[in-house]
Amino acid sequence: MRSDLVAAVRRFNRTVTQRVGALDDGYMASGRPLAQARLLWEIGPDGAEVAALRARLALDSGYLSRLLRTLEGDGLVTVGPADRVGGDARVRVATLTEAGRTEWSQLDERSDEFAWSILAPLTGQRREQLVTAMAQVERLLVASMVVVGPCPPSDPRARACLRAYARDVARRFDDGFDPALSNPVHDEELVPPAGVLLLATLNSEPVGCGAVKLHPGAPAEIKRVWVADTVRGLGIGRRILGDLERYAATRGWASVRLDTNRNLTEAIAMYHSAGYREIEPYNNEHFAHHWFEKQLQPPPG
């Protein structure tokens, strides 16, 4: 990693933490540090499951428990089962008290005032520039928070992604999508050594997937690449594709191929830009109109 890039990120982090008041003992004059104020905000008037808060804020469970106990001790939050009558006691929910809702409203108002204090010193054009730059930085930071790694196809998160893939292509294909008409992809083909399924998660929530089948004596085959609308345009699909290619290359495969539908124009553009070339059909996939292949770079060493 280039040292100038690392230095730029560190400089940006120092500027932002100072400007937003992250170092203050009382965030936005709330009388409580940023971590407590942020947690109070995330709980919100509707309440939130503790597990969801932990995933959303990427907090250690012990640290989150300490923050919640502090807010409880201040009379702002109660924590208990989701359904106290016949519910699952393991599902804990944080709920704002009346005092907590009052402080939440004050925090909401102060947040608007603080945002305006950042924009006010700037001219109209510079305000637009700052907000545009903030939106771009936010998108790139979200992209950097996405984690991609192997996942068993039987995992509920993988199942959810594969169902989302089927719904998405059914909406976009000319004649819908019937899995019974498509070449099957069996679970056992997506676990080592036969292949792998990669899952992309953001704050522990699944936002994308992709798989590769390692055919003995034939090119590897990419299957089921899908990205949620919430992270489209962040390069997650390209990242999954690259990871699948490297997975196949490190296991000795020299080439990879795939098929796709003519309506998946973004995917087709991605394959072209990633170095795939169009080839003659190599299978009888009912929903395919294009077939691609790419030569893989052998791993270093």
Tab-separated table of C-alpha atoms in Angstrom:
chain	number	residue	atom	x	y	z
A	1	MET	CA	0.000	0.000	0.000
A	2	ARG	CA	1.390	3.401	-0.998
A	3	SER	CA	2.469	5.460	1.994
A	4	ASP	CA	1.026	8.691	0.545
A	5	LEU	CA	-2.431	7.097	0.340
A	6	VAL	CA	-2.220	5.923	3.951
A	7	ALA	CA	-1.079	9.384	5.065
A	8	ALA	CA	-3.964	11.051	3.208
A	9	VAL	CA	-6.534	8.789	4.902
A	10	ARG	CA	-5.039	9.465	8.325
A	11	ARG	CA	-5.061	13.225	7.697
A	12	PHE	CA	-8.693	13.067	6.567
A	13	ASN	CA	-9.646	11.066	9.669
A	14	ARG	CA	-8.030	13.624	11.979
A	15	THR	CA	-9.815	16.517	10.284
A	16	VAL	CA	-13.210	14.816	10.378
A	17	THR	CA	-13.011	13.664	14.003
A	18	GLN	CA	-12.067	17.199	15.065
A	19	ARG	CA	-14.731	18.914	12.937
A	20	VAL	CA	-17.609	16.671	13.990
A	21	GLY	CA	-16.712	16.882	17.659
A	22	ALA	CA	-15.897	13.206	18.112
A	23	LEU	CA	-13.212	14.157	20.660
A	24	ASP	CA	-15.558	16.195	22.864
A	25	ASP	CA	-16.700	14.797	26.214
A	26	GLY	CA	-20.219	15.951	25.435
A	27	TYR	CA	-21.140	15.372	21.804
A	28	MET	CA	-23.108	18.354	20.419
A	29	ALA	CA	-23.595	19.682	23.974
A	30	SER	CA	-25.566	16.552	24.856
A	31	GLY	CA	-23.562	15.895	27.983
A	32	ARG	CA	-22.621	12.413	26.795
A	33	PRO	CA	-19.821	11.124	24.519
A	34	LEU	CA	-20.318	10.329	20.844
A	35	ALA	CA	-20.678	6.564	21.341
A	36	GLN	CA	-23.620	6.964	23.731
A	37	ALA	CA	-25.280	9.641	21.596
A	38	ARG	CA	-24.931	7.534	18.446
A	39	LEU	CA	-26.369	4.464	20.146
A	40	LEU	CA	-29.320	6.490	21.464
A	41	TRP	CA	-29.928	7.755	17.923
A	42	GLU	CA	-29.791	4.269	16.413
A	43	ILE	CA	-32.284	2.877	18.937
A	44	GLY	CA	-34.706	5.601	17.869
A	45	PRO	CA	-38.390	6.065	18.711
A	46	ASP	CA	-39.275	2.618	17.313
A	47	GLY	CA	-36.667	0.706	19.324
A	48	ALA	CA	-34.219	-1.839	17.908
A	49	GLU	CA	-33.034	-5.386	18.500
A	50	VAL	CA	-29.744	-5.487	20.387
A	51	ALA	CA	-28.257	-7.913	17.848
A	52	ALA	CA	-29.177	-5.549	15.011
A	53	LEU	CA	-27.564	-2.632	16.838
A	54	ARG	CA	-24.386	-4.635	17.358
A	55	ALA	CA	-24.211	-5.508	13.644
A	56	ARG	CA	-25.190	-2.046	12.406
A	57	LEU	CA	-22.602	-0.257	14.545
A	58	ALA	CA	-19.977	-3.044	14.403
A	59	LEU	CA	-19.635	-2.970	18.181
A	60	ASP	CA	-18.164	-5.628	20.442
A	61	SER	CA	-20.987	-7.235	22.432
A	62	GLY	CA	-19.337	-6.395	25.753
A	63	TYR	CA	-18.860	-2.723	24.817
A	64	LEU	CA	-22.436	-2.488	23.549
A	65	SER	CA	-23.722	-3.976	26.817
A	66	ARG	CA	-21.777	-1.374	28.806
A	67	LEU	CA	-23.183	1.456	26.674
A	68	LEU	CA	-26.716	0.137	27.108
A	69	ARG	CA	-26.283	-0.199	30.866
A	70	THR	CA	-25.144	3.441	31.015
A	71	LEU	CA	-28.203	4.598	29.057
A	72	GLU	CA	-30.426	2.407	31.249
A	73	GLY	CA	-28.850	3.870	34.368
A	74	ASP	CA	-29.621	7.355	33.063
A	75	GLY	CA	-33.265	6.374	32.627
A	76	LEU	CA	-33.204	6.719	28.831
A	77	VAL	CA	-33.463	3.089	27.684
A	78	THR	CA	-35.005	-0.194	28.723
A	79	VAL	CA	-33.740	-3.554	27.450
A	80	GLY	CA	-35.867	-6.685	27.492
A	81	PRO	CA	-37.360	-9.542	25.456
A	82	ALA	CA	-39.032	-8.680	22.169
A	83	ASP	CA	-42.297	-10.184	23.386
A	84	ARG	CA	-42.652	-10.497	27.131
A	85	VAL	CA	-45.654	-12.834	26.773
A	86	GLY	CA	-44.693	-16.118	25.150
A	87	GLY	CA	-41.851	-14.574	23.143
A	88	ASP	CA	-38.270	-15.681	22.639
A	89	ALA	CA	-36.356	-14.289	25.611
A	90	ARG	CA	-33.105	-14.605	23.655
A	91	VAL	CA	-34.200	-11.758	21.338
A	92	ARG	CA	-33.493	-8.600	23.329
A	93	VAL	CA	-34.855	-5.226	22.295
A	94	ALA	CA	-33.730	-1.756	23.368
A	95	THR	CA	-36.550	0.776	23.738
A	96	LEU	CA	-36.429	4.469	24.571
A	97	THR	CA	-38.199	5.661	27.690
A	98	GLU	CA	-40.124	8.932	27.690
A	99	ALA	CA	-36.949	10.697	28.839
A	100	GLY	CA	-35.018	8.880	26.125
A	101	ARG	CA	-37.461	10.026	23.429
A	102	THR	CA	-37.102	13.598	24.678
A	103	GLU	CA	-33.306	13.424	24.483
A	104	TRP	CA	-33.529	11.744	21.068
A	105	SER	CA	-35.640	14.676	19.786
A	106	GLN	CA	-33.113	17.150	21.194
A	107	LEU	CA	-30.290	15.210	19.523
A	108	ASP	CA	-32.189	15.268	16.227
A	109	GLU	CA	-32.640	19.040	16.434
A	110	ARG	CA	-29.008	19.636	17.416
A	111	SER	CA	-27.853	17.426	14.552
A	112	ASP	CA	-29.657	19.672	12.070
A	113	GLU	CA	-28.161	22.752	13.709
A	114	PHE	CA	-24.677	21.215	13.668
A	115	ALA	CA	-24.960	20.263	10.005
A	116	TRP	CA	-25.930	23.844	9.208
A	117	SER	CA	-22.939	25.145	11.198
A	118	ILE	CA	-20.676	23.204	8.824
A	119	LEU	CA	-22.414	24.553	5.716
A	120	ALA	CA	-23.026	28.145	6.857
A	121	PRO	CA	-19.481	29.513	6.439
A	122	LEU	CA	-19.340	28.338	2.820
A	123	THR	CA	-20.716	29.955	-0.315
A	124	GLY	CA	-23.620	28.283	-2.088
A	125	GLN	CA	-21.334	26.684	-4.674
A	126	ARG	CA	-18.949	25.361	-2.050
A	127	ARG	CA	-21.846	23.941	-0.048
A	128	GLU	CA	-22.905	21.959	-3.104
A	129	GLN	CA	-19.312	20.821	-3.616
A	130	LEU	CA	-19.002	19.692	-0.010
A	131	VAL	CA	-22.300	17.781	0.003
A	132	THR	CA	-21.447	16.121	-3.317
A	133	ALA	CA	-18.015	15.150	-2.013
A	134	MET	CA	-19.557	13.825	1.215
A	135	ALA	CA	-21.948	11.626	-0.755
A	136	GLN	CA	-19.059	10.205	-2.780
A	137	VAL	CA	-16.954	9.590	0.331
A	138	GLU	CA	-19.912	7.906	2.022
A	139	ARG	CA	-20.410	5.532	-0.930
A	140	LEU	CA	-16.719	4.648	-1.017
A	141	LEU	CA	-16.611	4.099	2.739
A	142	VAL	CA	-19.645	1.811	2.489
A	143	ALA	CA	-17.856	-0.122	-0.278
A	144	SER	CA	-14.809	-0.505	1.989
A	145	MET	CA	-17.032	-1.914	4.747
A	146	VAL	CA	-18.327	-4.786	2.613
A	147	VAL	CA	-16.759	-8.130	3.551
A	148	VAL	CA	-16.510	-10.930	0.972
A	149	GLY	CA	-15.736	-14.483	2.033
A	150	PRO	CA	-16.636	-18.166	1.572
A	151	CYS	CA	-19.998	-19.291	2.896
A	152	PRO	CA	-21.727	-22.692	2.855
A	153	PRO	CA	-24.614	-22.626	0.362
A	154	SER	CA	-26.857	-24.032	3.113
A	155	ASP	CA	-26.285	-20.961	5.292
A	156	PRO	CA	-29.535	-18.946	5.665
A	157	ARG	CA	-27.767	-15.802	4.443
A	158	ALA	CA	-26.595	-17.588	1.301
A	159	ARG	CA	-30.082	-18.956	0.758
A	160	ALA	CA	-31.503	-15.437	1.087
A	161	CYS	CA	-29.067	-14.139	-1.548
A	162	LEU	CA	-29.841	-16.956	-3.973
A	163	ARG	CA	-33.573	-16.323	-3.572
A	164	ALA	CA	-32.962	-12.619	-4.198
A	165	TYR	CA	-30.967	-13.538	-7.313
A	166	ALA	CA	-33.891	-15.615	-8.606
A	167	ARG	CA	-36.381	-12.802	-7.925
A	168	ASP	CA	-34.130	-10.260	-9.605
A	169	VAL	CA	-33.560	-12.212	-12.815
A	170	ALA	CA	-37.232	-13.241	-12.955
A	171	ARG	CA	-38.107	-9.565	-13.026
A	172	ARG	CA	-35.572	-8.758	-15.736
A	173	PHE	CA	-35.715	-11.758	-18.073
A	174	ASP	CA	-38.167	-11.526	-20.986
A	175	ASP	CA	-40.046	-14.663	-19.953
A	176	GLY	CA	-39.336	-14.625	-16.230
A	177	PHE	CA	-37.148	-17.220	-14.555
A	178	ASP	CA	-38.127	-20.791	-13.768
A	179	PRO	CA	-35.337	-22.633	-11.925
A	180	ALA	CA	-36.706	-25.921	-13.268
A	181	LEU	CA	-35.779	-24.812	-16.799
A	182	SER	CA	-32.295	-23.623	-15.842
A	183	ASN	CA	-29.212	-25.806	-15.549
A	184	PRO	CA	-29.099	-26.831	-11.886
A	185	VAL	CA	-26.488	-25.625	-9.404
A	186	HIS	CA	-26.323	-28.153	-6.565
A	187	ASP	CA	-25.074	-27.332	-3.087
A	188	GLU	CA	-22.363	-29.972	-3.267
A	189	GLU	CA	-20.908	-28.217	-6.333
A	190	LEU	CA	-20.352	-25.038	-4.300
A	191	VAL	CA	-18.289	-26.460	-1.444
A	192	PRO	CA	-14.559	-27.271	-1.574
A	193	PRO	CA	-13.003	-28.969	-3.404
A	194	ALA	CA	-15.783	-28.904	-6.018
A	195	GLY	CA	-16.216	-25.124	-5.852
A	196	VAL	CA	-17.119	-22.278	-3.538
A	197	LEU	CA	-19.856	-19.750	-2.860
A	198	LEU	CA	-18.745	-16.272	-1.794
A	199	LEU	CA	-21.018	-14.098	0.310
A	200	ALA	CA	-20.757	-10.309	0.519
A	201	THR	CA	-21.984	-8.767	3.777
A	202	LEU	CA	-22.397	-5.211	5.021
A	203	ASN	CA	-22.726	-4.919	8.802
A	204	SER	CA	-23.254	-8.704	8.847
A	205	GLU	CA	-26.219	-8.422	6.446
A	206	PRO	CA	-25.952	-10.252	3.077
A	207	VAL	CA	-25.722	-7.873	0.095
A	208	GLY	CA	-24.273	-10.062	-2.650
A	209	CYS	CA	-23.026	-13.467	-3.703
A	210	GLY	CA	-21.289	-15.386	-6.438
A	211	ALA	CA	-20.076	-18.926	-6.987
A	212	VAL	CA	-17.559	-20.859	-9.038
A	213	LYS	CA	-17.716	-24.525	-10.006
A	214	LEU	CA	-14.343	-26.226	-10.540
A	215	HIS	CA	-14.936	-28.704	-13.360
A	216	PRO	CA	-12.181	-31.344	-13.563
A	217	GLY	CA	-10.475	-31.231	-16.956
A	218	ALA	CA	-12.503	-28.189	-18.090
A	219	PRO	CA	-12.635	-24.445	-17.425
A	220	ALA	CA	-14.060	-23.293	-14.113
A	221	GLU	CA	-17.566	-21.823	-14.297
A	222	ILE	CA	-18.903	-18.666	-12.641
A	223	LYS	CA	-22.503	-18.866	-11.402
A	224	ARG	CA	-25.093	-16.823	-9.525
A	225	VAL	CA	-23.328	-13.454	-9.286
A	226	TRP	CA	-25.777	-11.056	-7.631
A	227	VAL	CA	-25.556	-7.708	-5.817
A	228	ALA	CA	-28.318	-5.996	-3.828
A	229	ASP	CA	-29.716	-2.686	-5.075
A	230	THR	CA	-28.474	-1.000	-1.888
A	231	VAL	CA	-24.828	-1.475	-2.928
A	232	ARG	CA	-25.120	-1.349	-6.704
A	233	GLY	CA	-22.521	0.844	-8.360
A	234	LEU	CA	-19.943	0.344	-5.584
A	235	GLY	CA	-17.857	-2.239	-7.449
A	236	ILE	CA	-19.041	-5.123	-5.277
A	237	GLY	CA	-19.962	-7.306	-8.265
A	238	ARG	CA	-16.538	-6.759	-9.833
A	239	ARG	CA	-14.913	-7.557	-6.489
A	240	ILE	CA	-16.838	-10.830	-6.134
A	241	LEU	CA	-15.964	-11.745	-9.726
A	242	GLY	CA	-12.267	-11.073	-9.131
A	243	ASP	CA	-12.248	-13.122	-5.925
A	244	LEU	CA	-13.899	-16.050	-7.720
A	245	GLU	CA	-11.298	-15.852	-10.490
A	246	ARG	CA	-8.449	-15.862	-7.972
A	247	TYR	CA	-10.027	-18.782	-6.123
A	248	ALA	CA	-10.031	-20.840	-9.324
A	249	ALA	CA	-6.524	-19.715	-10.354
A	250	THR	CA	-4.955	-20.628	-7.002
A	251	ARG	CA	-6.393	-24.126	-7.379
A	252	GLY	CA	-4.825	-24.677	-10.756
A	253	TRP	CA	-7.504	-23.610	-13.237
A	254	ALA	CA	-6.202	-21.690	-16.258
A	255	SER	CA	-9.520	-20.340	-17.519
A	256	VAL	CA	-13.039	-19.541	-16.408
A	257	ARG	CA	-16.277	-19.149	-18.318
A	258	LEU	CA	-19.889	-18.145	-17.755
A	259	ASP	CA	-23.213	-17.617	-19.452
A	260	THR	CA	-25.645	-14.729	-19.071
A	261	ASN	CA	-28.929	-13.299	-20.295
A	262	ARG	CA	-29.098	-10.456	-22.828
A	263	ASN	CA	-31.147	-8.322	-20.420
A	264	LEU	CA	-28.375	-8.229	-17.814
A	265	THR	CA	-26.646	-5.356	-19.581
A	266	GLU	CA	-24.681	-4.173	-16.540
A	267	ALA	CA	-23.286	-7.671	-16.017
A	268	ILE	CA	-22.345	-7.963	-19.690
A	269	ALA	CA	-20.522	-4.625	-19.515
A	270	MET	CA	-18.709	-5.791	-16.367
A	271	TYR	CA	-17.566	-9.009	-18.048
A	272	HIS	CA	-16.245	-7.113	-21.060
A	273	SER	CA	-14.364	-4.637	-18.850
A	274	ALA	CA	-12.949	-7.505	-16.754
A	275	GLY	CA	-11.317	-9.064	-19.818
A	276	TYR	CA	-13.847	-11.711	-20.816
A	277	ARG	CA	-14.298	-12.526	-24.498
A	278	GLU	CA	-17.493	-13.825	-26.047
A	279	ILE	CA	-17.396	-17.453	-27.208
A	280	GLU	CA	-19.685	-19.997	-28.807
A	281	PRO	CA	-22.264	-21.618	-26.496
A	282	TYR	CA	-20.679	-24.249	-24.274
A	283	ASN	CA	-23.922	-25.425	-22.661
A	284	ASN	CA	-27.663	-25.559	-23.273
A	285	GLU	CA	-28.696	-23.040	-20.589
A	286	HIS	CA	-32.306	-22.110	-21.387
A	287	PHE	CA	-31.985	-18.485	-20.266
A	288	ALA	CA	-28.556	-17.713	-21.777
A	289	HIS	CA	-27.897	-15.536	-24.818
A	290	HIS	CA	-24.198	-14.820	-24.282
A	291	TRP	CA	-21.283	-17.046	-23.288
A	292	PHE	CA	-17.929	-15.700	-22.097
A	293	GLU	CA	-14.468	-17.022	-21.275
A	294	LYS	CA	-11.349	-15.533	-19.671
A	295	GLN	CA	-7.800	-16.790	-19.322
A	296	LEU	CA	-6.671	-16.592	-15.697
A	297	GLN	CA	-3.344	-15.320	-14.467
A	298	PRO	CA	-1.454	-17.984	-12.509
A	299	PRO	CA	-0.921	-17.040	-8.860
A	300	PRO	CA	2.461	-15.484	-7.956
A	301	GLY	CA	5.191	-17.913	-7.001
